[in-house]
XYZ file of C-alpha atoms in Angstrom:
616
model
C 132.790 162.796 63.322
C 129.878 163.981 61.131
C 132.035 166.687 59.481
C 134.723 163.628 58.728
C 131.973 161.896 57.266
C 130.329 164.308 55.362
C 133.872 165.337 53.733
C 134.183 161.724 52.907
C 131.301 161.215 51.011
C 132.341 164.374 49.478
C 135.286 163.184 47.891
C 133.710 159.600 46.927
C 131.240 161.989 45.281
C 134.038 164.075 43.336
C 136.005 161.009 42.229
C 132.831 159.186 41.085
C 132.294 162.590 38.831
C 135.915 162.321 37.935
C 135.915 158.659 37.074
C 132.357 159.187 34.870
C 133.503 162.426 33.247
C 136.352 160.425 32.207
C 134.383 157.196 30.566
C 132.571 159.726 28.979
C 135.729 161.299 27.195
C 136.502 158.259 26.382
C 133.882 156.495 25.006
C 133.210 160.189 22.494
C 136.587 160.292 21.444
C 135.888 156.866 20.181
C 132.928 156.688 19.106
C 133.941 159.757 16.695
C 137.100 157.506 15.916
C 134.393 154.692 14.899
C 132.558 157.053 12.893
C 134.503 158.534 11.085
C 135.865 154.839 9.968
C 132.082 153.509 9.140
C 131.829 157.350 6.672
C 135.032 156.290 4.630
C 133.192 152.917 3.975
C 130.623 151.454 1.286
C 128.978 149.125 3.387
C 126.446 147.597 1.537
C 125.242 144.928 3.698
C 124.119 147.333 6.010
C 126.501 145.658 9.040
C 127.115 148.680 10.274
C 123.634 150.092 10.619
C 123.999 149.943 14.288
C 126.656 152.412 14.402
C 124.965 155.552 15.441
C 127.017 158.520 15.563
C 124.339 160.341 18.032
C 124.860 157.748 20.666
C 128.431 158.057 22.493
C 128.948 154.884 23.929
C 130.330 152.357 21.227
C 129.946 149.742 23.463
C 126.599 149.245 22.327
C 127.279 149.080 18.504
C 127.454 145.441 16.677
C 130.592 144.038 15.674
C 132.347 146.232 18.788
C 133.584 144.894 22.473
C 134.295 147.132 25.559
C 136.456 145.519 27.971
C 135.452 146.506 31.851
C 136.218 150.094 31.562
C 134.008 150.427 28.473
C 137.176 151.190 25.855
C 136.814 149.696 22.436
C 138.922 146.249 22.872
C 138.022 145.182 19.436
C 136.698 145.486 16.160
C 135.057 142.385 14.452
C 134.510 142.777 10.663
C 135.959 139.835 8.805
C 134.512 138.583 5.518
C 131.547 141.355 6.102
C 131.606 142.887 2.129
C 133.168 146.836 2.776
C 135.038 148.671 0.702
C 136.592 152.104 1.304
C 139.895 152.915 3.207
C 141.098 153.045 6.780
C 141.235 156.132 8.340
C 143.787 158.157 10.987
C 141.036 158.430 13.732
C 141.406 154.539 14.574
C 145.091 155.508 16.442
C 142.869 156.780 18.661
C 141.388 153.373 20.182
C 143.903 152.616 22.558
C 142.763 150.193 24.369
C 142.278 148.462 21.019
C 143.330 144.464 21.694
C 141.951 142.952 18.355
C 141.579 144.523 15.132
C 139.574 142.138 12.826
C 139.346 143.638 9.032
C 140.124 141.011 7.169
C 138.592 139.671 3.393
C 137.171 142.901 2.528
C 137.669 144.875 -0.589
C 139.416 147.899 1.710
C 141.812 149.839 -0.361
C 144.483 152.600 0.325
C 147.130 152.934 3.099
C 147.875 151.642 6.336
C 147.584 154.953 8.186
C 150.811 155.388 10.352
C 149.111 156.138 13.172
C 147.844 152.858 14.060
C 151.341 152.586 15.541
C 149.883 154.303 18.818
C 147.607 151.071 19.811
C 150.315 149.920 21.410
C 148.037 147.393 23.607
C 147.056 145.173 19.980
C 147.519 141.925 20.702
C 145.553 140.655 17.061
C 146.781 143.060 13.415
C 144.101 141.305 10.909
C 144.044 143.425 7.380
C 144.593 139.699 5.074
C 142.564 139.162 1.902
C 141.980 143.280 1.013
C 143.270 145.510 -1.820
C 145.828 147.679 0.905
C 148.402 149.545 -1.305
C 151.713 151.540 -0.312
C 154.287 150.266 2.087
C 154.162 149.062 5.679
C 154.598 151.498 8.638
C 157.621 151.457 10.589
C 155.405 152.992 13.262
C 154.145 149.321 13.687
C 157.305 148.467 15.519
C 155.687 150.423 18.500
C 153.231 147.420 19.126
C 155.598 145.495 21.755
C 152.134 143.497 22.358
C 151.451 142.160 19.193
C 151.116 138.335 18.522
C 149.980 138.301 15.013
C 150.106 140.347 12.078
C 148.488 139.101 8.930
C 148.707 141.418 5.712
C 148.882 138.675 3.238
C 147.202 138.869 -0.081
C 146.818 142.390 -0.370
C 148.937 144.784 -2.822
C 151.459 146.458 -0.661
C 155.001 147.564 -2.015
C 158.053 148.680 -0.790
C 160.666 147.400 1.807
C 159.744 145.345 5.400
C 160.440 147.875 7.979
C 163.515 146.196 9.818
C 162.154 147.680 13.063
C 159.509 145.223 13.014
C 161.892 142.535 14.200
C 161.829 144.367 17.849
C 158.780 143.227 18.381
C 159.753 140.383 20.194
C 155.711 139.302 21.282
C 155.167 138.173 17.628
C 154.392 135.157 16.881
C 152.446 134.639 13.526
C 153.393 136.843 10.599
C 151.870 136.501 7.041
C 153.178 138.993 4.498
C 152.735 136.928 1.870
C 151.097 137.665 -1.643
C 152.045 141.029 -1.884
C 154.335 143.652 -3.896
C 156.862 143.650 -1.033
C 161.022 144.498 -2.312
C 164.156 144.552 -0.890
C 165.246 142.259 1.399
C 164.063 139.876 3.856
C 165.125 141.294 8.307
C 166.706 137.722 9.398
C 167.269 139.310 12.876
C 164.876 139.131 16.096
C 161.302 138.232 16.066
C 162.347 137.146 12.416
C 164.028 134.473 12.899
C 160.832 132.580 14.041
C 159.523 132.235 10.476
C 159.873 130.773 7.207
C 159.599 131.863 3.640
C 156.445 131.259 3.315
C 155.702 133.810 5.785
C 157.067 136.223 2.746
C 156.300 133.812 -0.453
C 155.088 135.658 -3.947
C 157.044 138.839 -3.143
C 160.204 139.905 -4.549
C 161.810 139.868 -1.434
C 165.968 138.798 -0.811
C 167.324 137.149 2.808
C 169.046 139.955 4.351
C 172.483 139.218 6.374
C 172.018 138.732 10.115
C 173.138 141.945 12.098
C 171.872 143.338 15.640
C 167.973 144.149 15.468
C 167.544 148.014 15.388
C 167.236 149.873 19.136
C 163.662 150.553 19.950
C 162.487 154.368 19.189
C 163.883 156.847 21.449
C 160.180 157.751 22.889
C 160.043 153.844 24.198
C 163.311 153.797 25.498
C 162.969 157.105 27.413
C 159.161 155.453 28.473
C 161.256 152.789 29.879
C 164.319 154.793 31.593
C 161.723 156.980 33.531
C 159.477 153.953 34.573
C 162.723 152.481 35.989
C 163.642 155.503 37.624
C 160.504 156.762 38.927
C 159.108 153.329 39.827
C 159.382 153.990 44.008
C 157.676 157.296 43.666
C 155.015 155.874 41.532
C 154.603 152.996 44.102
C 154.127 155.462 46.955
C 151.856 157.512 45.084
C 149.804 154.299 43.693
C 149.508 152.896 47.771
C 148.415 156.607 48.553
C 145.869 156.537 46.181
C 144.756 153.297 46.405
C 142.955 154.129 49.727
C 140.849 157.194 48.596
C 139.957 155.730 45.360
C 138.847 152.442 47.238
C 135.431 153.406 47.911
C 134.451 154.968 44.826
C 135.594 151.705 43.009
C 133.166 149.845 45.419
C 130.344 152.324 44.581
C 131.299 151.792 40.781
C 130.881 148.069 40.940
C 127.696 148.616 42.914
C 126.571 150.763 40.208
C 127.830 148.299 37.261
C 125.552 144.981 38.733
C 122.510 147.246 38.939
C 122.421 148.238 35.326
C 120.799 145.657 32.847
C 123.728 143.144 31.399
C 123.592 144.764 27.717
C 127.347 145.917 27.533
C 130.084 143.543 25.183
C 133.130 142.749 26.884
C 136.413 141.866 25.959
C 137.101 138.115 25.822
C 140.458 137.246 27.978
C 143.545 136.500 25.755
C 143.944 132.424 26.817
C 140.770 132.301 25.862
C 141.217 133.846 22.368
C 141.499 130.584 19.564
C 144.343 131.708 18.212
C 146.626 131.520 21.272
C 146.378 127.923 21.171
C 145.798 126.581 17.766
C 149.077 126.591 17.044
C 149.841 126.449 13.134
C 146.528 124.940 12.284
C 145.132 127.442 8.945
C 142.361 129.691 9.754
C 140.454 129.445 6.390
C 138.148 132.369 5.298
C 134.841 131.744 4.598
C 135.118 132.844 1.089
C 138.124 130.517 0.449
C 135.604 127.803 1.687
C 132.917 128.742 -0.632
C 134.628 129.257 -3.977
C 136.469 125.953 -2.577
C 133.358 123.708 -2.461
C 131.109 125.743 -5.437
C 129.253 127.320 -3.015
C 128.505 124.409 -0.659
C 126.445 122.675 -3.390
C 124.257 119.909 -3.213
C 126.746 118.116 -5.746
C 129.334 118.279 -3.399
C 127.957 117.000 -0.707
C 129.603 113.724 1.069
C 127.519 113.334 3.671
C 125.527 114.272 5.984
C 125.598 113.785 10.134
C 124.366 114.645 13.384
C 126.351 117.425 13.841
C 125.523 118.882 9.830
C 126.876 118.225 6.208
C 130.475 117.616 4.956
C 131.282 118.827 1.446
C 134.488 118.048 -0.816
C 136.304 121.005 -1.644
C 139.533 121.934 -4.104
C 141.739 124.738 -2.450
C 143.577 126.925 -4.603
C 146.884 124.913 -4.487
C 144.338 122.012 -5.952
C 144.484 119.732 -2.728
C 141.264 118.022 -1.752
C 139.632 118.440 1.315
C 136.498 117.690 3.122
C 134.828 120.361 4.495
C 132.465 119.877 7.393
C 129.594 122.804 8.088
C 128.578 122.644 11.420
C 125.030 123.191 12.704
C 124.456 126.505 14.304
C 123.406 125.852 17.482
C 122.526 129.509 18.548
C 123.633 128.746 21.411
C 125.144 131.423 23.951
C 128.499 129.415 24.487
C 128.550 128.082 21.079
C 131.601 130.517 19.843
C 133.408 129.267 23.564
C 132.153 125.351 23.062
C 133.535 125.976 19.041
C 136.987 127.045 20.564
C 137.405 123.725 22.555
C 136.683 121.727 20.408
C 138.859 122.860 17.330
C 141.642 123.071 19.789
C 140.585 119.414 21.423
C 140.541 117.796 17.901
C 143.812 119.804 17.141
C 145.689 117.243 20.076
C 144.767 114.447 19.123
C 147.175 113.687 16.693
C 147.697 109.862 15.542
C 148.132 108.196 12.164
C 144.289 106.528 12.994
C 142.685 109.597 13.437
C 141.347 112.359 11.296
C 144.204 115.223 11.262
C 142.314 118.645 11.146
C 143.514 120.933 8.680
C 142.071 124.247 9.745
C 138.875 125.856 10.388
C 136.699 128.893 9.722
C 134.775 130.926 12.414
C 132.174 133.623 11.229
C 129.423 134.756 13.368
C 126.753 132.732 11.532
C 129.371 129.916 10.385
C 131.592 127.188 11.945
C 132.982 125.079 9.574
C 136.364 122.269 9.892
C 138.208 121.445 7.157
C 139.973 118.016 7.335
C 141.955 115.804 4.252
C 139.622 114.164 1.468
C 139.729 110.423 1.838
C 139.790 108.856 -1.193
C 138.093 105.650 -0.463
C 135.338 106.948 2.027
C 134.008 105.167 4.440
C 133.629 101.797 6.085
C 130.083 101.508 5.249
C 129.887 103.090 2.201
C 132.484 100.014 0.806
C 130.299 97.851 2.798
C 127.510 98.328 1.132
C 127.407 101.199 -1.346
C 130.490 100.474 -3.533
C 130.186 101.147 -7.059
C 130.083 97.747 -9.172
C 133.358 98.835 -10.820
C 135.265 98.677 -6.818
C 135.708 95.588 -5.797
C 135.078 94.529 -1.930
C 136.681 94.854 1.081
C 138.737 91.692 1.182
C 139.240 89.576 4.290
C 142.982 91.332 5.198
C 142.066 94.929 4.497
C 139.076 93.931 6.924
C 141.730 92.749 9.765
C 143.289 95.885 9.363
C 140.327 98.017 9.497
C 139.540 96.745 12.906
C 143.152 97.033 14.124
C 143.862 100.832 12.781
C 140.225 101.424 14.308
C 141.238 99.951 17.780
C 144.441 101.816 17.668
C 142.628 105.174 17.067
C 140.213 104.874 19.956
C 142.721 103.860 22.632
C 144.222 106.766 21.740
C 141.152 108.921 22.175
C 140.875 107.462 25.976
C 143.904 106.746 26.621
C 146.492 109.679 25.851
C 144.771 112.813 25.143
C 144.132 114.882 27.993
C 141.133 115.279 28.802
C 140.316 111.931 28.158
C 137.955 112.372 24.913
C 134.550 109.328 23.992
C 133.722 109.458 20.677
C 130.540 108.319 21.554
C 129.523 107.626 17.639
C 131.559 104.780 16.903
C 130.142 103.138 14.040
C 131.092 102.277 10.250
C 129.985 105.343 8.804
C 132.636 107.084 11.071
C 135.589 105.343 9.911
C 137.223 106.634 6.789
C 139.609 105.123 4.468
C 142.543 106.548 3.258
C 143.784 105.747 -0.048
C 145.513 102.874 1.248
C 142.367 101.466 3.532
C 143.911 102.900 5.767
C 141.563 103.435 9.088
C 141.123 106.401 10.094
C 138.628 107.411 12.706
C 136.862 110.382 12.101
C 134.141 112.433 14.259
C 135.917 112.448 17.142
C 136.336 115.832 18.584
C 132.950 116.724 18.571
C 131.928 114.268 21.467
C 131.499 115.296 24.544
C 134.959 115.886 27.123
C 135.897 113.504 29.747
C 136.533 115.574 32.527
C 135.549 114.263 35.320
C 138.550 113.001 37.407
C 136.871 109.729 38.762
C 133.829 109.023 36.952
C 135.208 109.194 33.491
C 131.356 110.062 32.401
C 129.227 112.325 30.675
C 125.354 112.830 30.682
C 124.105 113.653 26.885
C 122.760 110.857 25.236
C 124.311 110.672 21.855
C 124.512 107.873 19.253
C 123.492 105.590 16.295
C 120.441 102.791 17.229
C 122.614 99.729 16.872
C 125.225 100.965 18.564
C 124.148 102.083 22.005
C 125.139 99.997 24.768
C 122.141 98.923 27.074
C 123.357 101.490 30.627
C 123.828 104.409 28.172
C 119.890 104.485 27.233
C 119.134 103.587 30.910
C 121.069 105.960 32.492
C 122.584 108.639 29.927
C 125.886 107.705 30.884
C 128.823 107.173 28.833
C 132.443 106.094 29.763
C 134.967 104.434 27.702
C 133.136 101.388 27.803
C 130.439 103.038 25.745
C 132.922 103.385 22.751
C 133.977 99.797 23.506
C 130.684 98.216 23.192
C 129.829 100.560 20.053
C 133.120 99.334 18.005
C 132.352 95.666 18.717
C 129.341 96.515 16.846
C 131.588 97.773 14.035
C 133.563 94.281 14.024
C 129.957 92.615 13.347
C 129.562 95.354 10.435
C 132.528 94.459 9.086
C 132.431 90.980 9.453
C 128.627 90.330 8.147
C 128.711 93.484 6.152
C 125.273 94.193 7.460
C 123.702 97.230 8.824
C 123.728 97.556 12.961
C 120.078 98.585 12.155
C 118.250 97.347 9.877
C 114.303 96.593 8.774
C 114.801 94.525 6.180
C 115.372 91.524 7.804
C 112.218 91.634 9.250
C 111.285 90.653 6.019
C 113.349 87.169 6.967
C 111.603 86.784 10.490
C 114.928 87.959 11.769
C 115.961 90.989 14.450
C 116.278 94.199 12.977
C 119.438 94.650 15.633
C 122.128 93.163 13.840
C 123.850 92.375 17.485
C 120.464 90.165 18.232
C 121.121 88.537 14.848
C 124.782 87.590 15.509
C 123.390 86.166 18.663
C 121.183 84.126 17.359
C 122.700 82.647 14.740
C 125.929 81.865 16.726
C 124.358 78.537 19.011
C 124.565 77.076 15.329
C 127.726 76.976 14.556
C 127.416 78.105 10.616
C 130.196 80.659 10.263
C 129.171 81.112 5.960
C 125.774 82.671 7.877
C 127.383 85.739 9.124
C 130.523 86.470 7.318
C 129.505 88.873 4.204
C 128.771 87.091 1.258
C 130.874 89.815 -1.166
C 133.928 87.781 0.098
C 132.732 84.238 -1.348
C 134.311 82.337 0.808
C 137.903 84.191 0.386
C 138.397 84.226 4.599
C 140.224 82.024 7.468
C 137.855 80.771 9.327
C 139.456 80.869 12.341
C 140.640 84.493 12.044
C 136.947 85.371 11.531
C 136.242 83.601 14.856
C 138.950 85.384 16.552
C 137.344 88.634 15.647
C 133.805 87.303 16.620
C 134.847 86.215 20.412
C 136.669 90.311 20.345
C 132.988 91.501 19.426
C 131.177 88.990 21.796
C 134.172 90.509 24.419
C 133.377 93.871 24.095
C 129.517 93.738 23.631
C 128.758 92.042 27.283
C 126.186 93.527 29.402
C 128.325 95.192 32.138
C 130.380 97.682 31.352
C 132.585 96.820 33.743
C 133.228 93.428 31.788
C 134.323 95.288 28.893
C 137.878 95.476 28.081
C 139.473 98.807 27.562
C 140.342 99.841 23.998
C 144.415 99.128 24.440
C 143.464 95.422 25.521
C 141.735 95.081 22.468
C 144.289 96.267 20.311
C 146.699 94.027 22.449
C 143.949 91.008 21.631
C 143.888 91.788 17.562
C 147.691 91.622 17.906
C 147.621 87.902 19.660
C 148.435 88.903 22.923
C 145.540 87.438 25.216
C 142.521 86.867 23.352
C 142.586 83.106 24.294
C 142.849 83.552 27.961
C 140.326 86.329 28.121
C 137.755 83.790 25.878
C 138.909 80.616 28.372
C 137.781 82.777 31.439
C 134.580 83.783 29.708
C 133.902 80.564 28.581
C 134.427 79.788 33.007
C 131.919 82.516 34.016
C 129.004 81.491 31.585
C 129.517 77.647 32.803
C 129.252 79.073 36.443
C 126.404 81.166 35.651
C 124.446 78.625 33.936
C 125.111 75.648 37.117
C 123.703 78.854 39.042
C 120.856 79.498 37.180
C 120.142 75.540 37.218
C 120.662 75.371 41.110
C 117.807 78.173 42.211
C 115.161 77.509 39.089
C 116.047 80.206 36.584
C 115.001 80.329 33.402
C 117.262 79.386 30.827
C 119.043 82.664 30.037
C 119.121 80.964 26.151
C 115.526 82.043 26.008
C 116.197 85.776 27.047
C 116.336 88.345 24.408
C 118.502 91.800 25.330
C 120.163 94.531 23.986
C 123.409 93.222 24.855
C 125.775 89.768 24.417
C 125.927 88.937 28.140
C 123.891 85.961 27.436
C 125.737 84.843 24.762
C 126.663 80.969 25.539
C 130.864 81.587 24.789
C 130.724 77.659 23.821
C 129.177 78.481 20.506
C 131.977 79.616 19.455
C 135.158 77.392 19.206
C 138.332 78.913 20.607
C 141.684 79.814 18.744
C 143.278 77.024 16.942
């Protein structure tokens, strides 16, 4: 028994020197790969500083990640200023998922032998000064999914083999010096010209796609023929190398967590973004001047928003996130760009496309025209006239619309949480549009429907969010009624100034108390001189009063509201309101309670429904 043991450990000890020597092969062969790339470069920036060729374990270099056997998975250096040319030696990263090159000033040829990383996933060489013509070895990467080479300077024909590669699914070869004509076949048929636009490229007749290289097909007929041996040999093998992979893990959660690994393929943006454009940073800059102050729109919680031209001269608005620093941040960046990417609906901001950089996160959406809410509220120029009366109906519908799409059919539910004037843009119709969205927190909880990060505008907080910290739907629901009295008074939701009148700065206490008399030309906005129907204007007043009350759980959701702008219920919901407060009050008379007119709160739930008249 002792010599069975001792022979064991024997052989766990030999594999583990097998298994190490190996790494060790591996991680020299690349780092000399790596090396030999950063000496063909100008890299003036100094980004690759970290790149020591006296250390032989890449894994440790900036801008590189190891996956768990500590092989190069990918190289990061978008937008990071080199110049110089690619080199042979990077065939030679074979575990190689994502190769990330792109808007640099790197010149020369595609080497051919970056047809032997035959486990990319990501080809990104866009926005560089890459001359000659593309490899037909490039066919051998059965795993790629996208292959950007657009705007760079290469010539000659598209090798037809490429349409084998039946994994691809984004291809950019446009903005190049490409001839010939255009492989219709395969993989091919998935895109459009603009996948090949400023070329001088022809559509070539459809015939069969090409047969794979010999070497792949042979791969393929030997796998198939060999696969019972191999599975024998594999549950052989699996038993002696079971303990040394035990040891190895052992090993792996005693060393300090320093090593880069590779980041899982679902969890990569660009598997689910679909078509949305991945903007460089540089297209951004030159874009918006250089983020200057003179662009600037506005400025939010979550950073500035700048308007931008793109080359093709369309206007955008481009909003640059905060860094938060944050360890999830590039993860938390992810969701969110896909999140907002869902929620598609003619009242909510579309997102254009985005930009990821390691110090940047920025979203690019459509310019609209006419701003926002609040800035025609109440910083129009004298030359725009106001919002009138029907635009103002329409606001609130569009508005309504939006949200109950927000809570009601994207999945995960999402709150906006920021509902407020200032967040709803007009297109150049007046069009509502809500905007800000997909930067709220997620509803994911499957019964609660709540979230725990206080976030908001004073004014628009309902009264069990700054108690508790808890949001729902109804928090968006009590926020937006807010919005009607913005839009109705044209007032701030916050506001000083009327201190100055002896009246509350919260513009929900000053609705309150001006409705017991019964003056409707005190709250509507005075811009509209009387241009209004005064029972519309009521009608929007009991749908604020509605979705202000106290209790959440009062609160109608966001599609009755819509249903209630539209006619459909409003005068039933006010009747039984109007029931409740008489009930309450006889109750309060009964045991002795003060008269809840007296009581001053953050909320409408005191609000005698009798001050205002009900739908004519």
């Amino acid at each position: 028994m002792d010599w069975s043991l001792a022979t064991s450990s024997y052989l766990v000890f030999l594999c583990l020197i097998q298994l190490f020597a190996r790494f060790s092969r591996v991680s020299a062969v690349e780092a000399d790969a790596l090396t030999a790339f950063r000496n063909s470069l100008l890299d003036p920036n100094n980004v690759l500083e970290s790149w020591d060729a006296t250390l032989d374990d890449p894994c440790t270099w900036f801008h590189i990640t190891c996956n768990s056997e500590r092989s190069v998975s990918r190289v990061d250096l978008g937008n990071a200023n080199l110049s110089g040319q690619l080199v042979p030696q990077l065939g030679q990263l074979t575990s190689l998922q994502y190769l990330e090159l792109f808007n640099n000033n790197i010149s020369g040829r595609i080497p051919d032998e970056l047809g032997n990383l035959t486990n990319l996933v990501s080809f990104d060489l866009y926005l560089n000064s890459l001359n000659g013509p593309i490899p037909d070895t490039l066919s051998r990467l059965q795993r790629l999914r996208f292959l950007r080479l657009n705007n760079n300077s290469l010539s000659g024909q598209i090798p037809v083999s490429l349409t084998t590669v039946s994994t691809l699914q984004l291809l950019d070869l446009s903005n190049n010096h490409l001839t010939g004509q255009i492989p219709v076949n395969g993989s091919f048929q998935l895109f459009t010209p603009i996948s090949f636009d400023n070329n001088r490229l022809q559509l070539l007749p459809v015939s069969p796609p090409p047969p794979i290289s010999p070497t792949a097909q042979s791969t393929r007929v030997g796998s198939s023929a060999t696969g019972a041996i191999a599975g024998g040999v594999a549950a052989s093998a699996a038993l002696l190398f079971a303990a040394p992979a035990i040891v190895l893990a052992y090993y792996r959660r005693k060393k300090p967590q320093d090593n880069f690994f590779d980041v899982p393929a679902e969890e990569d943006p660009e598997v689910h973004l679909g078509q949305l454009k991945r903007f460089s940073l540089r297209e951004l800059q030159v874009a918006s001047d250089n983020f200057s102050h003179e662009n600037i729109l506005g400025r939010g919680g979550f950073g500035k928003v700048y308007k931008g031209r793109l080359a093709d001269g369309s206007l955008v608005a481009i909003k640059r996130l905060k860094e938060e620093r944050t360890q999830g941040g590039e993860l938390q960046f992810r969701t969110e760009v896909e999140i907002i990417s869902m929620a598609v609906h003619r009242n909510l901001l579309k997102l254009l496309g985005f930009c990821m950089t390691p110090t940047e996160r920025l979203l690019v959406y459509p310019y609209m025209a006419n701003g926002s809410v609040a800035s025609c509220l109440r910083a129009r120029p004298d030359s725009q006239p106001p919002l009138d009366w029907p635009i103002r109906k329409r606001i609130a519908l569009g508005s309504a619309r939006g949200l109950a799409y927000l809570h009601e059919h994207c999945d995960p539910k999402i709150i906006h949480r920021d509902v407020k004037a200032d967040n709803i843009l007009l297109d150049e119709v007046f069009e509502a549009v809500v905007g800000d969205f997909g930067l709220a927190k997620l509803m994911v909880y499957k019964d609660t429907h709540v979230t725990t990060a206080v976030r908001g505008t004073i004014g628009h907080i309902p009264p069990e969010y700054i108690s508790t910290g808890k949001s729902s739907e109804k928090t968006d629901v009590f926020s937006y009624g807010v919005m009607l009295l913005e839009l109705i008074t044209g007032q701030r939701a916050f506001d000083l100034a009327r201190l100055a009148n002896d009246d509350d700065v919260m513009l929900l206490d000053w609705v309150k108390g001006h409705l017991n008399e019964k003056k409707l030309e005190v709250l509507v906005d005075a811009n509209l001189q009387g241009n209004y129907i005064d029972y519309e204007v009521e009608q929007l007043i009991q749908v604020a009063v509605l979705c202000t009350q106290g209790s959440p759980s009062e609160r109608p959701k966001m599609s009755k509201v819509v249903r209630m702008l539209e006619g459909d219920g409003l005068a039933e919901k006010w009747e039984m309101l109007q029931k409740e407060e008489i009930s309450r009050q006889e109750l309060n008379h009964t045991h002795h309670h003060p008269n809840t007119d007296l009581l001053i709160a953050d909320s409408t739930s005191e609000i005698r429904p009798d001050s205002l008249s009900g739908p004519r």
